[in-house]
Short mmCIF file of C-alpha atoms and ligand atoms in Angstrom, two decimals:
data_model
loop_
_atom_site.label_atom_id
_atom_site.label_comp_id
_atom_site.label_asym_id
_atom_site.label_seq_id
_atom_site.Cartn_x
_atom_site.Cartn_y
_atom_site.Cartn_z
CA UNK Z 1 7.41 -27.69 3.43
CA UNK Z 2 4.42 -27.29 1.01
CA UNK Z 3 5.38 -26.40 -2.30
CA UNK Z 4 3.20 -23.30 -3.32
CA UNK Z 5 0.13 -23.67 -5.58
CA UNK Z 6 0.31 -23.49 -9.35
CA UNK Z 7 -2.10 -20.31 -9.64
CA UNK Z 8 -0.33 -18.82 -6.70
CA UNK Z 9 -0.22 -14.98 -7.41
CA UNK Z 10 3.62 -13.54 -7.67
CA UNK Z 11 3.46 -10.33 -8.98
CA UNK Z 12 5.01 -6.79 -8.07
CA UNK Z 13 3.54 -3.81 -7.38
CA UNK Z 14 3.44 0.29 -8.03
CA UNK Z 15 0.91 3.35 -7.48
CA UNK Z 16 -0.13 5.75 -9.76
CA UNK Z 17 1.63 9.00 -8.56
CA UNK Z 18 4.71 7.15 -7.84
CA UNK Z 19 5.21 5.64 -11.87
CA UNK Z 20 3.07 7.29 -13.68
CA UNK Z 21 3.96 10.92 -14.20
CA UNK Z 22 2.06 12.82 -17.30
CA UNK Z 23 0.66 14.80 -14.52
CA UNK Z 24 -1.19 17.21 -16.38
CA UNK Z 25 -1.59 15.49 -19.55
CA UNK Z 26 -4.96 14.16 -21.57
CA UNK Z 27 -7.29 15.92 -19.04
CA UNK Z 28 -6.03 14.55 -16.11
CA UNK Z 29 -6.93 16.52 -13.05
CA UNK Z 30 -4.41 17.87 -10.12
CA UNK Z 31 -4.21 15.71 -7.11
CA UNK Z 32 -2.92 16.31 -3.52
CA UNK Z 33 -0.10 14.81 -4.56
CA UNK Z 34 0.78 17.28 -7.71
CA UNK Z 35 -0.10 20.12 -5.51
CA UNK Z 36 2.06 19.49 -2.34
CA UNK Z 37 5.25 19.02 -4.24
CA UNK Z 38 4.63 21.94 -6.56
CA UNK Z 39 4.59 23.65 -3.20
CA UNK Z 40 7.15 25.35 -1.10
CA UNK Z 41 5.80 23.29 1.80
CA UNK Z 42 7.00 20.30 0.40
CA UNK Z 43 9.05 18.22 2.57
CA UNK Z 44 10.03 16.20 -0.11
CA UNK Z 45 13.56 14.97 -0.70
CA UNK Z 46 15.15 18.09 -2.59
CA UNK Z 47 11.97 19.16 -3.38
CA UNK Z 48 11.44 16.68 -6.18
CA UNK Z 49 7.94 16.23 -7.70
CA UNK Z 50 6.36 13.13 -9.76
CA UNK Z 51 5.55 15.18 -12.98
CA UNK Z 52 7.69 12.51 -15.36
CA UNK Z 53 8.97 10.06 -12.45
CA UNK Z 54 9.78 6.73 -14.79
CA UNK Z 55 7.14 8.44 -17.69
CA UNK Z 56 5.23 4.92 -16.85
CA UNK Z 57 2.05 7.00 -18.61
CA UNK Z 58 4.14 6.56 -22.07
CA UNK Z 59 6.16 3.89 -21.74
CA UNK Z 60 3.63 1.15 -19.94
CA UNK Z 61 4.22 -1.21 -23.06
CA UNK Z 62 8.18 -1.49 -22.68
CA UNK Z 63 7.04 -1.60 -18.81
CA UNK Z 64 4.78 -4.15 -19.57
CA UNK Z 65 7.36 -6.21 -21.51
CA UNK Z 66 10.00 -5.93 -18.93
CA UNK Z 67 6.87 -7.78 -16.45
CA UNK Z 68 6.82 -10.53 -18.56
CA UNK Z 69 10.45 -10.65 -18.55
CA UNK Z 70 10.12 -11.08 -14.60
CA UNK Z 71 7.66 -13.80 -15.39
CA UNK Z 72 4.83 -12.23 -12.78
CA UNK Z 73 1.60 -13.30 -13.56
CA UNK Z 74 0.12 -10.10 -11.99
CA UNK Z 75 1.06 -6.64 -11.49
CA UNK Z 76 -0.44 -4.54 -9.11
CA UNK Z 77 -1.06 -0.59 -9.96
CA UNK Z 78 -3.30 1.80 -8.98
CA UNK Z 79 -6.04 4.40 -10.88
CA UNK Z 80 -5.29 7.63 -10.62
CA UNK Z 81 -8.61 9.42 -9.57
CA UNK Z 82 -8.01 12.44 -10.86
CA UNK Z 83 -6.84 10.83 -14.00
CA UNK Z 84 -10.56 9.57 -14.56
CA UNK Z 85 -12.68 12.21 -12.85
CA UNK Z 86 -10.43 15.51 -13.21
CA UNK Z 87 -12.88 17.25 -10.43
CA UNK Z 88 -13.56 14.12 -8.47
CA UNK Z 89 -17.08 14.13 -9.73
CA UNK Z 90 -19.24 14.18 -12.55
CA UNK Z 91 -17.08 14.47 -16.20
CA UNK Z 92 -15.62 11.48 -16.80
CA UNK Z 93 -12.14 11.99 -18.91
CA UNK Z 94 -12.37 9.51 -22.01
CA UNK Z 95 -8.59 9.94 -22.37
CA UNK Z 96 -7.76 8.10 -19.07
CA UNK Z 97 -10.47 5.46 -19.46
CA UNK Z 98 -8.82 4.81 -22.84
CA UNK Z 99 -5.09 4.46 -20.84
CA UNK Z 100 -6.29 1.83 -18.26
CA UNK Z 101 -7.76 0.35 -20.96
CA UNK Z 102 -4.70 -0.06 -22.51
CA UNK Z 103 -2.62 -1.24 -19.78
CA UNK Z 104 -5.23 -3.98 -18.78
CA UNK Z 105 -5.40 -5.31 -22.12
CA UNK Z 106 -1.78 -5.48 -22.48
CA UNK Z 107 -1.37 -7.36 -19.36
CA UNK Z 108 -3.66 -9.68 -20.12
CA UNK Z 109 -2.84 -10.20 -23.43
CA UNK Z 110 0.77 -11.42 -21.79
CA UNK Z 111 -0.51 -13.36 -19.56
CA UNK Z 112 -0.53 -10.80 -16.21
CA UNK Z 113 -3.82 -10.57 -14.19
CA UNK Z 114 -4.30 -6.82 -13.63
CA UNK Z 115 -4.46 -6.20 -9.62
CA UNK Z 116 -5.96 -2.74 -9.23
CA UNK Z 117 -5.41 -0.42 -6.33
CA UNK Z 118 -8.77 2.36 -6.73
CA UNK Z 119 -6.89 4.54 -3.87
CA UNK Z 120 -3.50 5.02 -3.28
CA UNK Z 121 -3.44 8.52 -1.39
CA UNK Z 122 -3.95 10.80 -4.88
CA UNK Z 123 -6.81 12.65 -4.24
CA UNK Z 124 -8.25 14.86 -6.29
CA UNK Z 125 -7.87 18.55 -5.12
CA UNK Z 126 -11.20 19.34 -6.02
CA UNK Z 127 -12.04 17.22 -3.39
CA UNK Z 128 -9.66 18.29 -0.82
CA UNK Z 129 -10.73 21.73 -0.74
CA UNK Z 130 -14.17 20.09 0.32
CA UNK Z 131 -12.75 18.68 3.14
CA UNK Z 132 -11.77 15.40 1.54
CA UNK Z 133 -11.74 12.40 3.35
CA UNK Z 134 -12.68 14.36 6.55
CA UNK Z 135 -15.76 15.38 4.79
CA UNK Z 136 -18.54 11.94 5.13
CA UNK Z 137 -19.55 13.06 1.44
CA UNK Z 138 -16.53 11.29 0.57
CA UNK Z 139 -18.05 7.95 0.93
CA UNK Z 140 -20.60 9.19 -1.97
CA UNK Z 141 -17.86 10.55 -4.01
CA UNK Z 142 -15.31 7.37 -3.61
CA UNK Z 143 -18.44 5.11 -4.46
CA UNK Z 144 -18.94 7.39 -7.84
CA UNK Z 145 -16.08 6.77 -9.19
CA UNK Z 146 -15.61 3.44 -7.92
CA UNK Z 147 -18.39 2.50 -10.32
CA UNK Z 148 -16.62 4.19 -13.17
CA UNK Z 149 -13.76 1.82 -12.74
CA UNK Z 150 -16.16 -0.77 -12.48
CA UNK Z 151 -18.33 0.04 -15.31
CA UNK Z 152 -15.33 0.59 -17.36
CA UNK Z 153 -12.81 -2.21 -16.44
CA UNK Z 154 -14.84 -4.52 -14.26
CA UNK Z 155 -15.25 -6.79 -17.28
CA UNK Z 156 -11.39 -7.68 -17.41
CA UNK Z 157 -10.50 -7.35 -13.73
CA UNK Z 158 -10.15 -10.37 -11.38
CA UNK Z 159 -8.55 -8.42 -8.21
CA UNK Z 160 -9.76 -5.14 -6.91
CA UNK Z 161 -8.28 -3.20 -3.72
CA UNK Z 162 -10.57 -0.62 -2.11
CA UNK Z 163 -7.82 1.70 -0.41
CA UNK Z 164 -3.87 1.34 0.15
CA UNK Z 165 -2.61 1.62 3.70
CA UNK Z 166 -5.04 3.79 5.47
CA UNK Z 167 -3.01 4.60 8.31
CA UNK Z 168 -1.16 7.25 6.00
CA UNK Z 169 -3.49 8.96 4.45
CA UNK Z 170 -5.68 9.55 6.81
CA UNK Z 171 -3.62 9.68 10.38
CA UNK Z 172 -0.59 10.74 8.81
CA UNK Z 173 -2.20 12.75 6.68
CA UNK Z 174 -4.54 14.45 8.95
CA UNK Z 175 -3.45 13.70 12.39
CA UNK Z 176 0.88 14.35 11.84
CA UNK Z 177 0.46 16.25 8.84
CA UNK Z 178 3.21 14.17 7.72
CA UNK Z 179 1.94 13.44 4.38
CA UNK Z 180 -0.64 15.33 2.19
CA UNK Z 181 -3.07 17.08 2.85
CA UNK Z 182 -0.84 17.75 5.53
CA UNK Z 183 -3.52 18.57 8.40
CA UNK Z 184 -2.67 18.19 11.90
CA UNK Z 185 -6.27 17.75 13.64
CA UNK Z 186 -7.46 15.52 16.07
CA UNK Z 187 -10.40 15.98 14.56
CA UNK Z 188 -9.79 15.14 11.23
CA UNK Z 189 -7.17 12.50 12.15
CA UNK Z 190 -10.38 10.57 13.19
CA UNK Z 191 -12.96 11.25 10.47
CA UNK Z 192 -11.16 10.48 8.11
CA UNK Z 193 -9.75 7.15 9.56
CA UNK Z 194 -13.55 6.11 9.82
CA UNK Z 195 -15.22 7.59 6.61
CA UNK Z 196 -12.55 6.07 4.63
CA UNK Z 197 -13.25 2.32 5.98
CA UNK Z 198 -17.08 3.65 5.78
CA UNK Z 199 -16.26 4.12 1.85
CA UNK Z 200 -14.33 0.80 1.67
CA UNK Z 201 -17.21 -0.97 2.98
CA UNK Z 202 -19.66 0.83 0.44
CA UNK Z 203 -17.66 0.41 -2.58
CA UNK Z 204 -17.39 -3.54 -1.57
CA UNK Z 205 -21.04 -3.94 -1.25
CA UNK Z 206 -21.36 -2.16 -5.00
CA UNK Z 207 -19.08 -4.26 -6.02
CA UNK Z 208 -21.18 -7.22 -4.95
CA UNK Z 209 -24.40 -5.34 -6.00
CA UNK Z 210 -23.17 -4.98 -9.60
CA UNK Z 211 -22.18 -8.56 -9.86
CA UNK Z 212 -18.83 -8.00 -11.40
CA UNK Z 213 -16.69 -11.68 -11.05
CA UNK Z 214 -14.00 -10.58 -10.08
CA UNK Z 215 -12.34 -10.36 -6.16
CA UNK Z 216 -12.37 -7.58 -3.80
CA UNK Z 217 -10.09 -6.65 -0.67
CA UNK Z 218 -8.42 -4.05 0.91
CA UNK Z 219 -4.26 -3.46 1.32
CA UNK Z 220 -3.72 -2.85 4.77
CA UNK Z 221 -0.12 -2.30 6.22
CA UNK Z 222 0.97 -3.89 9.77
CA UNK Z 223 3.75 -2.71 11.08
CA UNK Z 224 3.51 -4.64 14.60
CA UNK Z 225 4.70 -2.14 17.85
CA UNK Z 226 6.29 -4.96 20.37
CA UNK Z 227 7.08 -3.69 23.74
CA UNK Z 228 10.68 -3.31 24.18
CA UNK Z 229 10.58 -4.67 27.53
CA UNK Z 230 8.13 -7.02 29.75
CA UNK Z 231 7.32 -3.48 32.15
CA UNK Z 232 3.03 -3.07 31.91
CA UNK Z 233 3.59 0.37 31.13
CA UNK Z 234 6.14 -0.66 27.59
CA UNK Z 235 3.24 -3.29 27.01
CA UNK Z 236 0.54 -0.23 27.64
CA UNK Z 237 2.35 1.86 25.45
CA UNK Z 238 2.78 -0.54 22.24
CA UNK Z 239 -0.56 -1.35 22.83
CA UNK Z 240 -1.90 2.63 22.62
CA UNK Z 241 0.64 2.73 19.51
CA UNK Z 242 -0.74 -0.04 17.48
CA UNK Z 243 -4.38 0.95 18.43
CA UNK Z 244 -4.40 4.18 17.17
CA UNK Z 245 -2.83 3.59 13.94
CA UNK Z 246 -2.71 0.44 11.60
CA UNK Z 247 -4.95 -1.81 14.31
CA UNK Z 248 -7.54 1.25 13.70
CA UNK Z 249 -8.48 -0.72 10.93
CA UNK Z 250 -7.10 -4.31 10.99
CA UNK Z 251 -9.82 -4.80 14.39
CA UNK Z 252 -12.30 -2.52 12.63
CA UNK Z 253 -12.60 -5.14 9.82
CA UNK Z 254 -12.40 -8.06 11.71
CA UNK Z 255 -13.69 -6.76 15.06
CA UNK Z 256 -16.26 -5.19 14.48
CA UNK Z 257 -15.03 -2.54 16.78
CA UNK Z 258 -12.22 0.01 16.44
CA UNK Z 259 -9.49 -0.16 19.72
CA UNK Z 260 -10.95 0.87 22.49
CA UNK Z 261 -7.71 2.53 23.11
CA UNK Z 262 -7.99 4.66 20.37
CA UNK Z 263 -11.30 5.73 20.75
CA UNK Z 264 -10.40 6.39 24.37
CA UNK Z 265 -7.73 8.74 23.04
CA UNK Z 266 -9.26 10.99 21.15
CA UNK Z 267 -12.18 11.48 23.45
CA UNK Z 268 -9.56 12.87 26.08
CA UNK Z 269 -9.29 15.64 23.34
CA UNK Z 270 -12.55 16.41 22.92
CA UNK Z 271 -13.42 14.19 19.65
CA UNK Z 272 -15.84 11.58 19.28
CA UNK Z 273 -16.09 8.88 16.53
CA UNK Z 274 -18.79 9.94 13.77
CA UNK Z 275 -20.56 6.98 13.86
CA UNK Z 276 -23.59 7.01 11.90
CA UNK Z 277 -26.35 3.84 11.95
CA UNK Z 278 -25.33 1.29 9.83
CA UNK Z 279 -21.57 1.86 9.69
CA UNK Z 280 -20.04 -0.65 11.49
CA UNK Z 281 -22.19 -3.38 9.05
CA UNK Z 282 -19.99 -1.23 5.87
CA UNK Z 283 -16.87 -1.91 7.73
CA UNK Z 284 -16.90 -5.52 8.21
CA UNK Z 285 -18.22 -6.20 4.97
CA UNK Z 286 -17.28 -9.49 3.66
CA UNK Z 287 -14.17 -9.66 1.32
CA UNK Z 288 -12.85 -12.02 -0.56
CA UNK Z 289 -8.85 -11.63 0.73
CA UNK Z 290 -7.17 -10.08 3.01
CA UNK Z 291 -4.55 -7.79 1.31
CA UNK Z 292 -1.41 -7.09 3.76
CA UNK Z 293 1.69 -4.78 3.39
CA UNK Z 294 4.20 -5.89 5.58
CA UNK Z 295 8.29 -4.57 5.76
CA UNK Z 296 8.55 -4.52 9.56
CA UNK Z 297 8.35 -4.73 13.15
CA UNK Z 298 8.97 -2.08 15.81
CA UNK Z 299 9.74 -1.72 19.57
CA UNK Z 300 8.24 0.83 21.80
CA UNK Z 301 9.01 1.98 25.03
CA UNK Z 302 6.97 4.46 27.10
CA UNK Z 303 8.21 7.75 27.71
CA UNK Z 304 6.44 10.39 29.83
CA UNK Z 305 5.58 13.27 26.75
CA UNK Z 306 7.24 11.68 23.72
CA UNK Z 307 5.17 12.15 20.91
CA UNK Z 308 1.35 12.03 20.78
CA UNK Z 309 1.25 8.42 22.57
CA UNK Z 310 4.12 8.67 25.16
CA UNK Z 311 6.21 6.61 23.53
CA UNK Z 312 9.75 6.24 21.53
CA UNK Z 313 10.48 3.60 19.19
CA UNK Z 314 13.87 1.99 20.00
CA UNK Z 315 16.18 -0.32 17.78
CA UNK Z 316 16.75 -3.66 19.97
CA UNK Z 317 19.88 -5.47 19.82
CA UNK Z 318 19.22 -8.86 17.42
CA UNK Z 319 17.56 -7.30 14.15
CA UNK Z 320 19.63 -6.14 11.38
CA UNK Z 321 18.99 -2.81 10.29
CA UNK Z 322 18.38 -2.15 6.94
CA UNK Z 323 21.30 0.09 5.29
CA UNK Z 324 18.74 2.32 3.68
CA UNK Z 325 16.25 2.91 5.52
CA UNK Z 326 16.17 2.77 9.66
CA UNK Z 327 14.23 -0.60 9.51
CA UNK Z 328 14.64 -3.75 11.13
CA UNK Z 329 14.44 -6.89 9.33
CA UNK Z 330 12.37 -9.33 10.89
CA UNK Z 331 10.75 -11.98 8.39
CA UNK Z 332 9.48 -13.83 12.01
CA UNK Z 333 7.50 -10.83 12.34
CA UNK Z 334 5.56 -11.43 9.25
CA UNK Z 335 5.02 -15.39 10.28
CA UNK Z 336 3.35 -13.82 13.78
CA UNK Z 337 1.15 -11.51 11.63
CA UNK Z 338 0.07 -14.44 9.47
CA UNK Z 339 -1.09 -16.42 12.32
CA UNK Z 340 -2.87 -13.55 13.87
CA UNK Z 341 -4.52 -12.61 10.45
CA UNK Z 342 -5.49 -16.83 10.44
CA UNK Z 343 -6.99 -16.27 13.75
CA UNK Z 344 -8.72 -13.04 13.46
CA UNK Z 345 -10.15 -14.29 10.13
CA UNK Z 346 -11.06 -17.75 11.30
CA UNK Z 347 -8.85 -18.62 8.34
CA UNK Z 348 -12.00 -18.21 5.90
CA UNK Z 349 -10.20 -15.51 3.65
CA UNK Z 350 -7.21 -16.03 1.69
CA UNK Z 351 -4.44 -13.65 2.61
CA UNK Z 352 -2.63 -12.01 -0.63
CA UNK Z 353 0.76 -10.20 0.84
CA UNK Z 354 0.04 -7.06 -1.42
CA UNK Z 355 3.65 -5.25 -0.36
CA UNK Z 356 6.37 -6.31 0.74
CA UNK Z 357 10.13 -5.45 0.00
CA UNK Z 358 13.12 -3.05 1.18
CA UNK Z 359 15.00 -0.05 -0.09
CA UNK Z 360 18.59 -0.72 -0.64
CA UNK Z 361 21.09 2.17 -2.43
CA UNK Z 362 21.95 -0.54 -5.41
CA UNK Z 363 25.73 -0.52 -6.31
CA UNK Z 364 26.92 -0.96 -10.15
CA UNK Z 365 29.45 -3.22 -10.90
CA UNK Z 366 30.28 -3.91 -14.17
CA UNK Z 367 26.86 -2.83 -15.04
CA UNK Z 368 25.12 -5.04 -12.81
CA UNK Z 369 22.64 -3.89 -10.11
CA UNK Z 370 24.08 -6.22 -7.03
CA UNK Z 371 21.34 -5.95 -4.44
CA UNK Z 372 21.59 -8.57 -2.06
CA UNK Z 373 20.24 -7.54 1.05
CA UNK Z 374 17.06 -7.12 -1.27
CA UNK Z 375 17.31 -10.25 -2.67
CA UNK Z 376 17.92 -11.87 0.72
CA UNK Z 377 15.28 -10.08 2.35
CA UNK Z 378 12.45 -11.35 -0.36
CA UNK Z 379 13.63 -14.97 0.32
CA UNK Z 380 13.39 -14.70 4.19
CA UNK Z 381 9.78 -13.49 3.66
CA UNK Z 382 8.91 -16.20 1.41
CA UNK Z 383 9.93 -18.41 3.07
CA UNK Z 384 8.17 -17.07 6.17
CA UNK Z 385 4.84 -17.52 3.93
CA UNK Z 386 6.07 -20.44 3.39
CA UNK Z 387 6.16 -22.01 6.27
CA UNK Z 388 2.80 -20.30 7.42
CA UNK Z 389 1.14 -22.06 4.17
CA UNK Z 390 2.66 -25.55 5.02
CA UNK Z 391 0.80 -24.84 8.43
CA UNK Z 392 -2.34 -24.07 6.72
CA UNK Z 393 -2.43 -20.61 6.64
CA UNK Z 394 -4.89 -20.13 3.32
CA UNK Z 395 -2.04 -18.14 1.21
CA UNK Z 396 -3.39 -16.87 -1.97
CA UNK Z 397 -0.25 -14.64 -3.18
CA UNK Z 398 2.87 -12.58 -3.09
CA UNK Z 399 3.26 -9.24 -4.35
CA UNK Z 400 6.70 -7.21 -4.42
CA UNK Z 401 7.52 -3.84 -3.72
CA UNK Z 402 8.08 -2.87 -6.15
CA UNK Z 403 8.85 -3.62 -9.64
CA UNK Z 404 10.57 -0.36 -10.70
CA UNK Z 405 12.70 1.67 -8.91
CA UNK Z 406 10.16 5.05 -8.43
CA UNK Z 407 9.30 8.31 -6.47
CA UNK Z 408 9.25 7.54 -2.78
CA UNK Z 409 6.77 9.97 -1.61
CA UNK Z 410 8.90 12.45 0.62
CA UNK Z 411 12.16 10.60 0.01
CA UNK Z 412 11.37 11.31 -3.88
CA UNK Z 413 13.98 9.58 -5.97
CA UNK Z 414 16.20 9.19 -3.24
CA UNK Z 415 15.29 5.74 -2.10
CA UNK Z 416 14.76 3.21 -4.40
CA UNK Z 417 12.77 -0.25 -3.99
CA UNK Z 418 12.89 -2.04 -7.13
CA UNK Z 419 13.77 -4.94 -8.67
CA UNK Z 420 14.20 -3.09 -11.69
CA UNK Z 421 16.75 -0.17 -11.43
CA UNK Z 422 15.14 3.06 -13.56
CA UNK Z 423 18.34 5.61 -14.83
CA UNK Z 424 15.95 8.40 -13.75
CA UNK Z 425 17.83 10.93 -16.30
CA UNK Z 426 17.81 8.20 -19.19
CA UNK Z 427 14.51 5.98 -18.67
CA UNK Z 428 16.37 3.09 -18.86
CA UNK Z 429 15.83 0.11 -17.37
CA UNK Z 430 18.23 -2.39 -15.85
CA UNK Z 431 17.15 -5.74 -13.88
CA UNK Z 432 19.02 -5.97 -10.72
CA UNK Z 433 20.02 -9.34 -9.35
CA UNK Z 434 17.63 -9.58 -7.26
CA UNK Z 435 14.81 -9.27 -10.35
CA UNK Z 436 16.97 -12.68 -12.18
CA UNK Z 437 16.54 -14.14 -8.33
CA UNK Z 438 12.68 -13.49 -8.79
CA UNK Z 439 12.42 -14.32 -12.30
CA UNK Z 440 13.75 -18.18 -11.47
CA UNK Z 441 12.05 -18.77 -8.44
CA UNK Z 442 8.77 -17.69 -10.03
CA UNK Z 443 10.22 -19.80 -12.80
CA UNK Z 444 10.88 -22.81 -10.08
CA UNK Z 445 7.06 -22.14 -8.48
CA UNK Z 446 4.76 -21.79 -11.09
C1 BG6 K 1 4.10 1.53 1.32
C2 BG6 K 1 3.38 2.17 0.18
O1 BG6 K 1 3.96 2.30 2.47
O2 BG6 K 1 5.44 1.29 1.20
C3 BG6 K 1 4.20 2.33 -1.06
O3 BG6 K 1 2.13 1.59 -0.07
C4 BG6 K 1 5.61 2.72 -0.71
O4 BG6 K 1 3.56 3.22 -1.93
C5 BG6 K 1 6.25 1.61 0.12
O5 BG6 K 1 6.37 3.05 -1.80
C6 BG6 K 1 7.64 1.95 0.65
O6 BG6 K 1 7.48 3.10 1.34
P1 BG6 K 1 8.18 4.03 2.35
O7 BG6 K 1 7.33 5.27 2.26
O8 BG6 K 1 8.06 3.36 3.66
O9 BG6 K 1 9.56 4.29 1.92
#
């Protein structure tokens, strides 16, 4: 197989809300985040918030150390929003220019290329209670402080990524009510699906029209829905499932067109995509990778008023679960997505795996971290990309989720992802085995 590339990107990856707690300090404003698990609502694990999580806000130059210590020459994060623009608009807070500041410079000063996420589902509330990303002012507001980052950091950073995952902030956010804002509207489920790839698009093009040199894309999750069986109505099924949530976007960008399937369904209740003039030319706008998530595959079978979609998901019979978490393993999967991403991009973009990595409950022994379903689960993916790259699949990276063990959304502190293990009591900080794994093949590859 080909070896990989000497300025291949291997890096890991984390989100503001999840690492960097100091949620209400140096001006930062509240986000959707702050204010769901400060509420009784919360349907978080225990009812756990992110107001110190792993205190990444004070402690980013021991964090920063322990990256170079993995040898990853890039580290993905994302800008809080809030933390910049406490009201979403208008007064910029000096204080959090001054910490990204920081962190960039210390990455680059070790020899990490800064990867920076502008959206990773932290909203600011002043925002939300304008409707947020349901609201097509959003695409005005994202684009304001998009060129704050830009005017501020755009200098020093080589990768940008528009939004994280889409499908869960804005269908599970606004269609399940899963996640916040925690809105359960066919309506909104929509909008905000389509103004947020409306502001992706117009954010990319001022990227381009301020002529900063660095390279934009997007972080989209697949999570492929495979029919459990050959029956037309399993295959109709997976099909409605994909369409309406992370192929939304994935055809959207390199369509042209949302799912038909999709748009189908919400018009049979009543809603109709907000297309303005114009849009569809924001959505497709060029980029220069293609940013995929990927942990999984699924299988769906059609059932008759399951769900929104009429369907189940079903565990089949060859894939080993994952202990942790109720997923199946399937590194094949992730080959079949590459090709399909080769395809649907005529292979012009480089594909940068921006996510990708499991939750395992580590055991101690002897106070070492022994994770090696992790550690085997990385190498089966790698070795997927691998093999897709030998092929000719333009590969331009590999970034883990996640470098530290962190706040899992609803599962808070519960479930824990990294290759670092975090004491969340102490601070400390503890490479697991399958961080030394990553460290020497990085080592080996680089
Ligand atoms: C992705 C997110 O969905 O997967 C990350 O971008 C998240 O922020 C990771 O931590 C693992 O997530 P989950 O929610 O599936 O346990």
């Amino acid at each position: 197989m080909e070896k990989f590339p000497k300025d291949f990107i291997w890096g890991v990856g984390s989100a503001s809300y999840q690492v960097e707690g100091a949620w209400n300090e140096d001006g930062k404003g509240e986000n959707i985040w702050d204010r769901y698990c400060h509420s009784p609502e919360s349907k978080v694990f225990e009812h756990q918030n992110a107001d110190v999580t792993i205190d990444e806000y004070h402690r980013f130059e021991e964090d920063m150390d322990w990256l170079k210590e993995l040898r990853c020459n890039a580290y993905r994060f994302s800008i809080s929003w809030a933390r910049i623009l406490p009201a979403g608009t208008g007064a910029v807070n000096p204080k959090g220019i001054a910490y990204y500041n920081k962190l960039i410079d210390g990455l680059l000063a070790r020899g990490i290329q800064p990867m920076v996420t502008l959206y990773h589902w932290d909203l600011p509330v002043a925002l939300q209670d304008k409707g947020g990303w349901a609201n097509r002012e959003i695409v005005d507001w994202f684009a304001e402080y998009a060129r704050v980052c830009f005017e501020n950091f755009g200098d020093r950073v080589p990768y940008w990524i528009t939004l994280n995952e889409p499908t869960v902030f804005t269908f599970s956010g606004h269609l399940l009510g899963a996640v916040p804002p925690c809105i359960q509207s066919f309506e909104q489920g929509l909008y905000s699906a389509h103004h947020a790839m409306v502001a992706h698009g117009t954010v990319v093009r001022l990227f381009r029209k301020m002529g900063l040199k660095g390279k934009i894309g997007f972080a989209f999750d697949i999570v492929p829905k495979l029919p459990y069986t050959d029956a037309e109505e399993d295959k109709k099924a997976a099909r409605l499932a994909n369409a309406t949530t992370q192929y939304f976007f994935y055809e959207g960008v390199t369509k042209g067109q949302y799912p038909k399937e999709a748009i189908d369904f919400y018009e049979s209740k009543g809603v109709k995509l907000p297309l303005q003039d114009g849009d569809m030319e924001l959505v497709t706008e060029k980029c220069d990778f293609f940013g995929l998530n990927y942990y999984l595959t699924q299988a769906v079978r059609y059932k008759k008023g399951c769900g929104l979609f009429d369907c189940e998901y079903v565990f089949r019979e060859n894939f080993p679960v994952a202990n942790a978490v109720e997923w199946e393993i399937d590194p094949e999967g992730l080959y079949d997505v590459l090709k399909d991403v080769q395809k649907a991009t005529n292979n012009e973009v480089p594909i940068i795996i921006t996510e990708n990595g499991i939750c395992q409950d580590d055991y101690c022994e002897n106070g070492e971290y022994n994770d090696d379903e992790r550690l085997g689960y990385i190498r089966a993916h790698i070795d997927m990309i691998q093999k897709a790259y030998s092929e000719g699949v333009k590969m331009a990276g590999y970034v883990c989720w996640c470098g530290f063990d962190n706040f899992e959304w609803n599962n808070g502190t519960n479930k824990r992802f990294g290759l670092i293990h975090v004491d969340f009591e102490t601070q400390k900080r503890t490479m697991k085995k399958s961080g030394k794994w990553y460290r020497e093949f990085i080592s080996k590859n680089s």
